[in-house]
Amino acid sequence: MVDPAVSSPLRPFCCGCSAASCSEAPTRTMAATEIARQAGEGARAIPLSGHVGFDSMPDQLVNKSVNHGFCFNILCVGETGVGKSTLMDTLFNTKFEGEPTQHNQPGVQLKSNTYELQESNVRLKLTMVNTVGFGDQINKEDSYKSIVEFIDTQFEAYLQEELKIKRTLHSYHDTRIHACLYFIAPTGHSLKSLDLVTMKKLDSKVNIIPIIAKSDAISKSELTKFKIKITSELVSNGVQIYQFPTDDETVAEINSTMNGHLPFAVVGSTEEVKIGNKMVKARQYPWGTVQVENENHCDFVKLREMLIRVNMEDLREQTHTRHYELYRRCKLEEMGFKDTDPDSKPFSLQETYEAKRNEFMGELQKKEEEMRQMFVQRVKEKEAELKEAEKELHEKFDRLKKLHQDEKKKLEDKKKFLDDELNIFKQKKTAAELLQSQAQQAGGSTTLKRDKERKNSGFL
């Protein structure tokens, strides 16, 4: 039989009582402690698999995020033929397949494509939005409106998902634009009016990163002056472009340096050229070769480092905490929601809802009363119109009735006149026929008499 004291070495009271004031408690506790010590000497030690502590939470978050995957959405804004698709292929080292688009549309159209990328064990759902037909129209006044509407539509879709009673944000495909690569044509002179107006309309809605496309089209000296000119025009026109964050010590130095290189002068190419003993992406010309990943030739590497390796998460965070929050706040304020009452006291969502509901019901009742009065007024006006029309119809009917009677009387008089003439005609006809008959009879008798006389005279 198993000794209960041995089988339960940490049990403080052998007598089974649970009172701490038991007179035998100290003796029993010491005995239990000794038994536990003896039992512990023969216990099996279990080694730990790792450090025990809450400092493993970052690893848990990393594992969870890696399993869930990431999403990143890029908006490419630029004129036709400036090299948007080529740069995207070069940036992610992938040939993104897509249908060729026609550039004869009357307005700007936004075309969105989503791709599943994987690097090591990290999955990225990349969405690229291209502005088809941007800058192709003669009248470019409304070119930015389609882009602004598209960005607001993505914000609205996320807001509606957020306001649902049963939300699924963990599995919701976030289509909000995280970065806007604005492609500037390498004119070497200054920004176009279209570029300034569009960036001014977009700077409060998306993170704008200006880049000079096809920068190998102008010389180094012209490119330096062009960068200075662009920066000056952006500042003078109040355009807020995305600044790489410098509050994180780990990336503060590199981001501070890269902020001075904006706008990036880039060159894109998916063709590989053999330089020395290795193959590199480059653009080959009769006068030489421009290497895409050579920092002496262009800023492509800087753009890739800043956009993908260093600041991708900050772009996502800025989109949510700055641009989306601004849209959400303005939208809720338009709907009548607010945080404080006129006395600057906290205003709960329920109170806001009730106040808005009462206001809406008051306006609804007011509009209902106005519509009722308007309906009554219109009914009265319609009744008056109908009565007037009825009176006119009665008068017209009386006129027509009288006219009908007059016409009928005329017809009857005329009929009587014709009947009288017909009777007279018949009488005359009868008399004529009688006279004709008598004349014929008389003529026949005369003829017979003449014949007889002739006959008699012949015999003579």
Coordinates of C-alpha atoms in Angstrom, one line a residue:
M1 CA 0.0 0.0 0.0
V2 CA 1.3 3.4 -0.9
D3 CA 2.1 5.8 1.9
P4 CA -0.1 8.9 1.5
A5 CA 2.7 11.1 2.8
V6 CA 5.1 9.8 0.2
S7 CA 2.7 10.0 -2.6
S8 CA 1.9 13.6 -1.7
P9 CA 5.1 15.1 -0.4
L10 CA 3.9 18.8 -0.7
R11 CA 0.8 18.2 1.4
P12 CA 1.2 20.3 4.6
F13 CA -1.2 18.4 6.9
C14 CA -1.1 14.6 7.4
C15 CA -4.2 14.5 9.5
G16 CA -6.3 15.7 6.6
C17 CA -7.5 18.9 8.3
S18 CA -7.2 22.2 6.6
A19 CA -6.9 24.4 9.7
A20 CA -3.6 26.3 10.0
S21 CA -4.0 26.5 13.8
C22 CA -3.8 22.7 14.2
S23 CA -1.4 21.8 17.1
E24 CA 0.3 19.2 15.0
A25 CA 0.9 21.5 12.0
P26 CA 4.6 22.5 12.7
T27 CA 5.6 18.9 13.2
R28 CA 3.7 17.6 10.2
T29 CA 5.1 20.4 8.0
M30 CA 8.7 19.6 8.9
A31 CA 8.0 15.9 8.2
A32 CA 6.4 16.7 4.9
T33 CA 9.4 18.9 4.0
E34 CA 11.9 16.2 4.8
I35 CA 9.9 13.7 2.8
A36 CA 9.7 16.1 -0.1
R37 CA 13.4 16.6 0.0
Q38 CA 14.1 12.9 -0.1
A39 CA 11.6 12.5 -2.9
G40 CA 13.2 15.4 -4.9
E41 CA 16.6 13.8 -4.8
G42 CA 15.3 11.0 -6.9
A43 CA 13.2 13.1 -9.3
R44 CA 14.0 13.5 -13.0
A45 CA 15.2 17.0 -14.0
I46 CA 13.5 18.4 -17.2
P47 CA 15.8 20.6 -19.2
L48 CA 14.4 23.9 -20.6
S49 CA 14.0 24.3 -24.3
G50 CA 15.1 28.0 -24.2
H51 CA 15.0 31.2 -22.3
V52 CA 11.8 31.7 -20.3
G53 CA 10.5 35.3 -20.3
F54 CA 8.3 37.8 -22.1
D55 CA 11.2 39.1 -24.2
S56 CA 10.2 36.4 -26.6
M57 CA 7.1 38.4 -27.7
P58 CA 8.9 40.0 -30.6
D59 CA 9.7 36.6 -32.0
Q60 CA 6.1 35.6 -31.5
L61 CA 4.9 38.6 -33.5
V62 CA 7.5 37.9 -36.2
N63 CA 6.3 34.3 -36.6
K64 CA 2.7 35.4 -36.6
S65 CA 3.3 38.0 -39.2
V66 CA 5.4 35.7 -41.4
N67 CA 2.7 33.1 -41.3
H68 CA 0.0 35.6 -42.2
G69 CA 2.0 37.3 -44.9
F70 CA 2.2 40.9 -45.9
C71 CA 0.6 43.2 -48.4
F72 CA 2.1 46.3 -50.1
N73 CA 0.3 48.5 -52.6
I74 CA 2.1 50.8 -55.0
L75 CA 0.5 53.5 -57.2
C76 CA 2.6 54.5 -60.3
V77 CA 1.7 57.9 -61.6
G78 CA 3.3 59.2 -64.8
E79 CA 2.8 60.0 -68.4
T80 CA 2.6 57.3 -71.1
G81 CA 6.0 55.9 -72.1
V82 CA 7.9 57.2 -69.1
G83 CA 9.0 53.6 -68.0
K84 CA 6.6 52.7 -65.2
S85 CA 6.2 49.0 -66.0
T86 CA 9.9 48.5 -66.8
L87 CA 10.9 50.0 -63.4
M88 CA 8.5 47.8 -61.5
D89 CA 9.8 44.7 -63.2
T90 CA 13.4 45.8 -62.4
L91 CA 12.5 46.8 -58.8
F92 CA 11.1 43.4 -57.8
N93 CA 13.3 41.4 -60.3
T94 CA 10.2 39.8 -61.8
K95 CA 8.5 40.0 -65.1
F96 CA 4.9 41.0 -64.3
E97 CA 2.6 39.8 -67.0
G98 CA -0.2 42.1 -68.0
E99 CA -2.4 42.9 -70.9
P100 CA -1.2 45.8 -73.0
T101 CA -3.4 48.9 -72.6
Q102 CA -4.6 51.3 -75.2
H103 CA -3.8 54.9 -74.6
N104 CA -6.6 56.5 -76.6
Q105 CA -9.1 56.8 -73.7
P106 CA -10.9 60.1 -73.3
G107 CA -9.9 60.2 -69.6
V108 CA -7.5 58.6 -67.1
Q109 CA -8.2 55.0 -66.1
L110 CA -6.6 53.2 -63.2
K111 CA -5.7 49.5 -63.7
S112 CA -4.9 47.4 -60.7
N113 CA -3.0 44.0 -60.7
T114 CA -2.2 41.9 -57.7
Y115 CA 0.7 39.4 -57.6
E116 CA 1.8 36.8 -55.0
L117 CA 5.6 37.1 -54.4
Q118 CA 7.7 35.0 -52.0
E119 CA 11.3 35.6 -50.8
S120 CA 12.7 32.9 -48.5
N121 CA 9.7 32.1 -46.3
V122 CA 8.1 35.5 -46.5
R123 CA 5.0 36.0 -48.6
L124 CA 4.1 39.4 -50.1
K125 CA 0.8 40.2 -51.8
L126 CA 1.9 43.1 -54.1
T127 CA -0.7 45.3 -55.8
M128 CA 0.4 47.6 -58.5
V129 CA -1.9 50.3 -59.8
N130 CA -1.1 52.0 -63.1
T131 CA -2.5 55.2 -64.4
V132 CA -3.5 54.5 -68.0
G133 CA -3.8 57.5 -70.2
F134 CA -2.4 60.0 -67.7
G135 CA -1.2 63.1 -69.6
D136 CA -2.5 61.9 -73.0
Q137 CA -5.4 64.3 -73.2
I138 CA -5.3 67.7 -74.7
N139 CA -7.3 69.1 -71.7
K140 CA -5.4 67.8 -68.7
E141 CA -7.4 69.8 -66.1
D142 CA -9.2 66.8 -64.6
S143 CA -6.5 64.2 -64.9
Y144 CA -5.9 64.0 -61.2
K145 CA -9.6 63.4 -60.3
S146 CA -9.6 59.7 -61.3
I147 CA -6.6 59.1 -59.1
V148 CA -8.0 60.9 -56.1
E149 CA -11.3 59.1 -56.5
F150 CA -9.5 55.7 -56.6
I151 CA -7.5 56.4 -53.4
D152 CA -10.7 57.6 -51.6
T153 CA -12.5 54.5 -52.8
Q154 CA -9.9 52.2 -51.2
F155 CA -10.1 54.2 -47.9
E156 CA -13.9 54.0 -48.0
A157 CA -13.9 50.2 -48.5
Y158 CA -11.6 49.8 -45.5
L159 CA -13.7 52.2 -43.4
Q160 CA -16.9 50.2 -44.3
E161 CA -15.2 47.0 -43.3
E162 CA -14.1 48.6 -40.0
L163 CA -17.6 49.9 -39.2
K164 CA -19.2 46.5 -39.6
I165 CA -20.6 44.8 -36.6
K166 CA -18.9 41.5 -37.6
R167 CA -15.5 42.6 -38.9
T168 CA -12.9 40.4 -40.7
L169 CA -9.9 42.7 -40.8
H170 CA -7.5 39.9 -40.1
S171 CA -8.4 38.3 -43.4
Y172 CA -9.4 41.5 -45.3
H173 CA -7.3 42.4 -48.4
D174 CA -6.1 45.9 -47.6
T175 CA -6.1 47.8 -50.9
R176 CA -5.1 51.2 -49.5
I177 CA -2.2 52.7 -51.4
H178 CA 0.9 52.6 -49.3
A179 CA 3.3 54.4 -51.7
C180 CA 2.9 56.6 -54.8
L181 CA 5.9 56.6 -57.2
Y182 CA 5.5 59.8 -59.1
F183 CA 7.4 59.5 -62.4
I184 CA 8.8 62.9 -63.6
A185 CA 9.7 63.2 -67.3
P186 CA 13.5 64.0 -67.7
T187 CA 13.0 67.3 -69.4
G188 CA 15.8 69.0 -67.4
H189 CA 13.9 72.2 -67.1
S190 CA 11.2 72.3 -64.5
L191 CA 8.1 70.4 -63.4
K192 CA 5.0 70.6 -65.6
S193 CA 1.8 72.2 -64.3
L194 CA 0.2 68.8 -64.5
D195 CA 2.8 67.3 -62.1
L196 CA 2.5 70.2 -59.6
V197 CA -1.3 70.1 -59.5
T198 CA -1.5 66.3 -59.2
M199 CA 1.0 66.0 -56.5
K200 CA -0.6 68.9 -54.6
K201 CA -4.0 67.0 -54.7
L202 CA -2.4 63.7 -53.6
D203 CA 0.0 64.7 -50.9
S204 CA -2.6 64.5 -48.1
K205 CA -3.9 61.1 -49.3
V206 CA -0.8 59.1 -50.1
N207 CA 3.0 58.9 -49.5
I208 CA 4.5 60.5 -52.6
I209 CA 8.0 59.5 -53.6
P210 CA 9.1 61.6 -56.7
I211 CA 11.5 59.9 -59.1
I212 CA 13.0 61.1 -62.3
A213 CA 12.4 58.4 -64.9
K214 CA 14.8 57.6 -67.6
S215 CA 17.5 59.7 -66.0
D216 CA 20.1 58.6 -68.5
A217 CA 18.4 60.9 -71.0
I218 CA 20.2 64.0 -69.5
S219 CA 23.7 64.6 -68.4
K220 CA 25.0 64.5 -64.8
S221 CA 25.3 68.3 -64.5
E222 CA 21.8 68.8 -66.0
L223 CA 20.4 66.1 -63.6
T224 CA 21.9 67.8 -60.6
K225 CA 20.4 71.2 -61.6
F226 CA 17.1 69.4 -62.4
K227 CA 16.9 67.8 -58.9
I228 CA 17.5 71.2 -57.2
K229 CA 14.9 72.8 -59.4
I230 CA 12.3 70.1 -58.6
T231 CA 12.9 70.4 -54.9
S232 CA 12.6 74.2 -55.0
E233 CA 9.3 74.0 -56.9
L234 CA 7.9 71.5 -54.6
V235 CA 8.7 73.6 -51.5
S236 CA 7.5 76.8 -53.1
N237 CA 4.2 75.2 -54.1
G238 CA 3.6 73.6 -50.7
V239 CA 3.8 70.0 -51.9
Q240 CA 4.4 67.6 -49.1
I241 CA 6.4 64.6 -50.3
Y242 CA 7.2 61.5 -48.2
Q243 CA 10.2 62.0 -45.9
F244 CA 12.1 58.9 -44.8
P245 CA 11.7 58.7 -41.0
T246 CA 14.7 59.7 -38.8
D247 CA 13.2 58.9 -35.4
D248 CA 14.5 55.3 -35.4
E249 CA 18.2 55.2 -34.4
T250 CA 18.9 52.1 -36.4
V251 CA 17.9 53.8 -39.7
A252 CA 18.1 57.5 -38.8
E253 CA 21.5 58.1 -40.5
I254 CA 20.7 56.4 -43.8
N255 CA 17.3 57.9 -44.0
S256 CA 18.6 61.4 -43.3
T257 CA 21.1 60.9 -46.0
M258 CA 18.6 59.6 -48.5
N259 CA 16.2 62.5 -47.9
G260 CA 18.9 64.7 -49.4
H261 CA 18.9 62.6 -52.6
L262 CA 15.2 63.1 -53.4
P263 CA 14.0 63.0 -56.1
F264 CA 15.7 59.7 -57.1
A265 CA 17.0 59.6 -60.6
V266 CA 16.4 56.0 -61.8
V267 CA 16.9 53.8 -64.8
G268 CA 15.0 50.6 -65.4
S269 CA 15.9 47.6 -67.5
T270 CA 15.2 43.9 -67.5
E271 CA 18.0 43.1 -70.0
E272 CA 21.2 41.6 -68.7
V273 CA 24.6 42.6 -70.2
K274 CA 27.9 41.0 -69.5
I275 CA 30.2 43.4 -67.8
G276 CA 33.6 41.9 -67.0
N277 CA 32.9 38.4 -65.6
K278 CA 29.3 38.9 -64.5
M279 CA 25.9 39.6 -65.9
V280 CA 24.3 42.9 -64.7
K281 CA 21.0 44.6 -65.6
A282 CA 21.9 47.5 -67.9
R283 CA 20.8 49.6 -70.9
Q284 CA 23.3 49.4 -73.7
Y285 CA 23.8 52.3 -76.1
P286 CA 26.2 52.9 -78.9
W287 CA 28.2 55.3 -76.7
G288 CA 28.3 53.0 -73.7
T289 CA 26.4 51.0 -71.1
V290 CA 24.2 52.3 -68.2
Q291 CA 24.2 49.9 -65.3
V292 CA 21.0 49.9 -63.3
E293 CA 22.5 48.8 -60.0
N294 CA 25.6 51.0 -60.3
E295 CA 25.1 54.0 -57.9
N296 CA 27.5 56.1 -60.1
H297 CA 25.1 55.7 -63.0
C298 CA 21.6 56.2 -61.3
D299 CA 19.8 56.1 -57.9
F300 CA 18.0 52.8 -58.5
V301 CA 19.7 51.0 -55.6
K302 CA 18.8 53.9 -53.3
L303 CA 15.2 53.7 -54.3
R304 CA 15.1 49.9 -53.8
E305 CA 16.8 50.1 -50.4
M306 CA 14.5 52.9 -49.2
L307 CA 11.3 51.5 -50.6
I308 CA 11.6 47.8 -49.9
R309 CA 14.4 47.0 -47.4
V310 CA 14.3 49.9 -45.0
N311 CA 11.0 51.8 -45.0
M312 CA 8.3 49.5 -46.4
E313 CA 6.7 49.0 -42.9
D314 CA 6.9 52.7 -42.2
L315 CA 5.0 53.4 -45.5
R316 CA 2.3 51.0 -44.4
E317 CA 2.1 52.6 -41.0
Q318 CA 2.0 56.2 -42.3
T319 CA -0.8 55.2 -44.6
H320 CA -2.8 53.9 -41.7
T321 CA -2.0 56.4 -39.0
R322 CA -1.8 59.6 -41.1
H323 CA -3.7 59.4 -44.4
Y324 CA -6.4 56.9 -43.5
E325 CA -7.0 58.5 -40.1
L326 CA -7.4 61.9 -41.8
Y327 CA -9.9 60.5 -44.3
R328 CA -11.7 58.6 -41.5
R329 CA -11.9 61.7 -39.3
C330 CA -13.3 63.9 -42.0
K331 CA -15.8 61.2 -43.1
L332 CA -17.1 60.6 -39.5
E333 CA -17.3 64.4 -39.0
E334 CA -19.4 64.7 -42.1
M335 CA -21.7 61.9 -40.7
G336 CA -22.1 64.0 -37.5
F337 CA -19.9 62.0 -35.1
K338 CA -17.7 63.9 -32.7
D339 CA -15.6 63.2 -29.6
T340 CA -16.7 66.1 -27.4
D341 CA -19.8 68.1 -26.8
P342 CA -20.0 72.0 -27.0
D343 CA -18.8 72.0 -23.3
S344 CA -15.6 70.0 -24.3
K345 CA -16.9 67.0 -22.3
P346 CA -16.4 63.5 -23.6
F347 CA -19.1 62.5 -26.0
S348 CA -19.8 58.8 -26.3
L349 CA -20.6 57.0 -29.5
Q350 CA -24.1 56.2 -28.2
E351 CA -24.8 59.8 -27.3
T352 CA -23.5 60.9 -30.7
Y353 CA -25.8 58.3 -32.4
E354 CA -28.8 59.4 -30.3
A355 CA -28.1 63.1 -31.0
K356 CA -27.7 62.4 -34.7
R357 CA -30.8 60.2 -34.7
N358 CA -32.9 62.9 -33.0
E359 CA -31.6 65.5 -35.4
F360 CA -32.3 63.3 -38.3
M361 CA -35.8 62.5 -37.0
G362 CA -36.5 66.2 -36.5
E363 CA -35.4 67.0 -40.0
L364 CA -37.4 64.1 -41.3
Q365 CA -40.5 65.2 -39.5
K366 CA -39.9 68.8 -40.8
K367 CA -39.5 67.5 -44.3
E368 CA -42.5 65.3 -43.9
E369 CA -44.7 68.2 -42.7
E370 CA -43.4 70.4 -45.6
M371 CA -44.1 67.6 -48.1
R372 CA -47.6 67.1 -46.5
Q373 CA -48.4 70.8 -46.9
M374 CA -46.9 70.9 -50.3
F375 CA -49.1 67.8 -51.2
V376 CA -52.2 69.5 -49.8
Q377 CA -51.4 72.7 -51.7
R378 CA -50.8 70.8 -54.9
V379 CA -54.1 68.8 -54.4
K380 CA -56.0 72.1 -54.0
E381 CA -54.4 73.5 -57.0
K382 CA -55.1 70.4 -59.0
E383 CA -58.7 70.4 -57.8
A384 CA -59.1 74.0 -58.9
E385 CA -57.6 73.1 -62.2
L386 CA -59.9 70.2 -62.6
K387 CA -63.0 72.3 -61.6
E388 CA -62.0 74.9 -64.1
A389 CA -61.4 72.3 -66.8
E390 CA -64.8 70.7 -65.9
K391 CA -66.5 74.1 -66.2
E392 CA -64.9 74.6 -69.5
L393 CA -65.9 71.2 -70.7
H394 CA -69.6 71.8 -69.6
E395 CA -69.6 75.1 -71.5
K396 CA -68.1 73.5 -74.5
F397 CA -70.6 70.7 -74.3
D398 CA -73.5 73.2 -74.1
R399 CA -72.1 75.0 -77.1
L400 CA -71.7 71.8 -79.0
K401 CA -75.2 70.7 -77.9
K402 CA -76.8 73.9 -79.1
L403 CA -74.8 73.8 -82.3
H404 CA -75.9 70.2 -82.8
Q405 CA -79.6 71.2 -82.3
D406 CA -79.3 74.1 -84.7
E407 CA -77.6 71.9 -87.3
K408 CA -80.3 69.2 -86.7
K409 CA -83.1 71.8 -87.2
K410 CA -81.5 73.0 -90.3
L411 CA -81.2 69.5 -91.6
E412 CA -84.8 68.8 -90.8
D413 CA -85.9 72.0 -92.5
K414 CA -83.9 71.1 -95.5
K415 CA -85.2 67.6 -95.5
K416 CA -88.8 68.9 -95.4
F417 CA -88.0 71.3 -98.2
L418 CA -86.6 68.5 -100.3
D419 CA -89.5 66.2 -99.5
D420 CA -91.9 69.0 -100.7
E421 CA -89.9 69.5 -103.9
L422 CA -89.9 65.7 -104.4
N423 CA -93.7 65.5 -104.0
I424 CA -94.1 68.4 -106.5
F425 CA -91.7 66.7 -108.8
K426 CA -93.6 63.4 -108.6
Q427 CA -96.9 65.2 -109.2
K428 CA -95.4 67.0 -112.2
K429 CA -94.0 63.7 -113.5
T430 CA -97.4 62.0 -113.1
A431 CA -99.1 64.8 -115.0
A432 CA -96.5 64.7 -117.7
E433 CA -96.9 61.0 -118.1
L434 CA -100.7 61.3 -118.2
L435 CA -100.4 64.0 -120.9
Q436 CA -97.9 61.9 -122.8
S437 CA -100.3 58.9 -122.7
Q438 CA -103.2 60.9 -123.8
A439 CA -101.1 62.4 -126.6
Q440 CA -100.0 59.0 -127.7
Q441 CA -103.6 57.7 -127.7
A442 CA -104.7 60.8 -129.7
G443 CA -101.9 60.3 -132.1
G444 CA -102.8 56.7 -132.6
S445 CA -106.4 57.4 -133.4
T446 CA -105.4 60.1 -136.0
T447 CA -103.0 57.7 -137.6
L448 CA -105.7 55.0 -138.0
K449 CA -108.1 57.5 -139.4
R450 CA -105.6 58.7 -142.0
D451 CA -104.8 55.1 -142.9
K452 CA -108.4 54.4 -143.4
E453 CA -108.9 57.4 -145.5
R454 CA -105.9 56.5 -147.6
K455 CA -107.3 53.0 -148.0
N456 CA -110.6 54.2 -149.0
S457 CA -109.2 56.6 -151.5
G458 CA -107.1 53.9 -153.0
F459 CA -110.0 51.8 -153.7
L460 CA -111.5 54.7 -155.4

